[in-house]
């Protein structure tokens, strides 16, 4: 491949805005098993039925993830009927600090946990950067996925479809 083609591909990859892409991605909710900060586990069977889901794969020390969460929390009333599941691979102690810092326990629709080093969700969606966001409709079908942080308006619009 010519160097110019490689550079063009890299430029498009790294400069692409948050684009909703579902082509080539698995359409169902991954069979995750995350540990919560209260030492219980949360699985897809524990999700509330018939409401949309926003699944976010993140790292607590990722600035893009932190900014993304701040933007979502700034519009949290628009996400009232959406389950938000934040999944990381880092130790539960890191997740607990993050959860405390953002006072996530006050949001009943937000679940935060770690899949540990199973990397099941990371592999399921081939997550290369954080945050990765997947949106599912009330039937549990993937409707949009973002490999970079989308704007809250984009997510809200997708969830209303």
Coordinates of N, CA and C in Angstrom, one line a residue, residues 24-87:
X24 N -21.1 -4.4 11.1 CA -20.0 -5.2 11.5 C -19.9 -5.5 13.0
X25 N -20.7 -4.8 13.8 CA -20.7 -5.1 15.3 C -21.8 -6.1 15.6
X26 N -21.6 -6.8 16.7 CA -22.6 -7.7 17.2 C -23.8 -6.9 17.7
X27 N -24.9 -7.4 17.4 CA -26.1 -6.6 17.6 C -26.8 -6.8 19.0
X28 N -26.3 -7.8 19.7 CA -27.0 -8.1 21.0 C -26.1 -7.6 22.1
X29 N -26.7 -7.5 23.3 CA -26.0 -7.1 24.5 C -24.9 -8.1 24.9
X30 N -23.7 -7.7 25.1 CA -22.7 -8.7 25.4 C -23.0 -9.4 26.8
X31 N -22.6 -10.6 26.9 CA -22.8 -11.4 28.2 C -21.9 -11.0 29.3
X32 N -21.9 -9.8 29.7 CA -20.9 -9.3 30.7 C -21.3 -9.8 32.1
X33 N -20.3 -9.7 32.9 CA -20.5 -10.0 34.3 C -19.5 -9.1 35.1
X34 N -20.1 -8.0 35.6 CA -19.3 -7.0 36.2 C -19.4 -7.0 37.7
X35 N -18.3 -6.7 38.4 CA -18.3 -6.6 39.8 C -18.6 -5.2 40.2
X36 N -19.6 -4.9 41.1 CA -19.9 -3.6 41.5 C -19.2 -3.3 42.8
X37 N -19.2 -2.0 43.1 CA -18.4 -1.6 44.3 C -18.9 -2.1 45.6
X38 N -20.2 -2.6 45.6 CA -20.7 -3.3 46.8 C -20.4 -4.8 46.8
X39 N -19.5 -5.2 46.0 CA -19.1 -6.6 45.8 C -20.1 -7.6 45.2
X40 N -21.2 -7.1 44.8 CA -22.2 -7.9 44.1 C -21.8 -7.9 42.6
X41 N -22.5 -8.8 41.8 CA -22.2 -8.8 40.4 C -23.5 -8.4 39.7
X42 N -23.3 -7.9 38.5 CA -24.4 -7.4 37.6 C -24.2 -8.0 36.2
X43 N -25.3 -8.6 35.7 CA -25.2 -9.2 34.4 C -26.4 -8.7 33.6
X44 N -26.4 -9.0 32.3 CA -27.5 -8.6 31.4 C -28.9 -9.0 31.9
X45 N -29.0 -10.1 32.6 CA -30.2 -10.6 33.2 C -30.8 -9.6 34.2
X46 N -29.9 -8.8 34.8 CA -30.3 -7.9 35.8 C -30.7 -6.5 35.3
X47 N -30.6 -6.4 34.0 CA -31.1 -5.1 33.4 C -32.6 -5.0 33.5
X48 N -33.1 -3.8 33.6 CA -34.5 -3.6 33.6 C -35.0 -3.9 32.2
X49 N -36.2 -4.5 32.1 CA -36.8 -4.8 30.8 C -37.5 -3.6 30.2
X50 N -37.5 -3.6 28.8 CA -38.2 -2.6 28.0 C -37.8 -1.2 28.2
X51 N -36.6 -0.9 28.6 CA -36.1 0.5 28.6 C -34.7 0.5 27.9
X52 N -34.4 1.6 27.3 CA -33.1 1.7 26.5 C -31.9 1.5 27.4
X53 N -30.8 1.1 26.8 CA -29.5 0.9 27.5 C -28.4 1.6 26.8
X54 N -27.6 2.3 27.6 CA -26.4 2.9 27.1 C -25.3 2.2 27.8
X55 N -24.5 1.5 27.1 CA -23.3 0.7 27.7 C -22.1 1.5 27.3
X56 N -21.3 1.9 28.3 CA -20.1 2.6 28.1 C -18.9 1.9 28.6
X57 N -17.9 1.6 27.7 CA -16.6 1.0 28.2 C -15.6 2.1 28.4
X58 N -15.1 2.2 29.6 CA -14.3 3.4 29.9 C -13.1 3.0 30.8
X59 N -12.3 4.0 31.1 CA -11.2 3.9 32.1 C -11.4 5.1 33.0
X60 N -11.3 4.9 34.3 CA -11.5 6.0 35.3 C -10.5 7.1 35.1
X61 N -9.3 6.8 34.6 CA -8.3 7.8 34.5 C -8.2 8.5 33.1
X62 N -9.1 8.1 32.2 CA -9.2 8.6 30.9 C -9.9 10.0 30.9
X63 N -9.2 11.0 30.4 CA -9.8 12.4 30.4 C -11.0 12.5 29.5
X64 N -11.0 11.8 28.4 CA -12.1 11.8 27.4 C -13.3 11.2 28.1
X65 N -13.1 10.1 28.9 CA -14.2 9.4 29.6 C -14.8 10.3 30.6
X66 N -13.9 11.0 31.4 CA -14.4 11.9 32.4 C -15.2 13.0 31.9
X67 N -14.7 13.6 30.8 CA -15.4 14.7 30.1 C -16.8 14.2 29.6
X68 N -16.8 13.0 29.0 CA -18.0 12.5 28.5 C -19.0 12.3 29.6
X69 N -18.6 11.7 30.7 CA -19.5 11.5 31.8 C -20.0 12.8 32.4
X70 N -19.2 13.8 32.5 CA -19.6 15.1 32.9 C -20.7 15.7 32.0
X71 N -20.5 15.5 30.7 CA -21.5 16.0 29.7 C -22.8 15.2 29.9
X72 N -22.8 13.9 30.1 CA -24.0 13.1 30.4 C -24.7 13.5 31.7
X73 N -23.9 13.7 32.7 CA -24.5 14.1 34.0 C -25.1 15.5 33.9
X74 N -24.5 16.3 33.1 CA -25.1 17.7 32.9 C -26.4 17.6 32.2
X75 N -26.8 16.5 31.6 CA -28.1 16.4 30.9 C -28.8 15.1 31.5
X76 N -28.5 14.7 32.7 CA -29.0 13.5 33.3 C -30.5 13.4 33.2
X77 N -31.2 14.5 33.3 CA -32.7 14.4 33.3 C -33.2 13.9 31.9
X78 N -32.4 14.1 30.8 CA -32.7 13.6 29.5 C -32.5 12.1 29.4
X79 N -31.8 11.5 30.4 CA -31.4 10.1 30.4 C -32.2 9.4 31.5
X80 N -33.3 10.0 32.0 CA -34.0 9.4 33.1 C -34.6 8.0 32.8
X81 N -35.0 7.7 31.6 CA -35.5 6.4 31.2 C -34.5 5.6 30.5
X82 N -33.3 5.8 30.8 CA -32.2 5.0 30.1 C -31.3 4.4 31.2
X83 N -31.1 3.1 31.1 CA -30.1 2.4 31.9 C -28.7 2.8 31.4
X84 N -27.8 3.2 32.3 CA -26.5 3.5 31.9 C -25.6 2.6 32.6
X85 N -24.8 1.7 31.9 CA -23.9 0.8 32.5 C -22.5 1.2 32.1
X86 N -21.7 1.5 33.1 CA -20.3 1.9 32.8 C -19.4 0.7 33.2
X87 N -18.7 0.2 32.2 CA -17.8 -1.0 32.4 C -16.4 -0.6 32.2

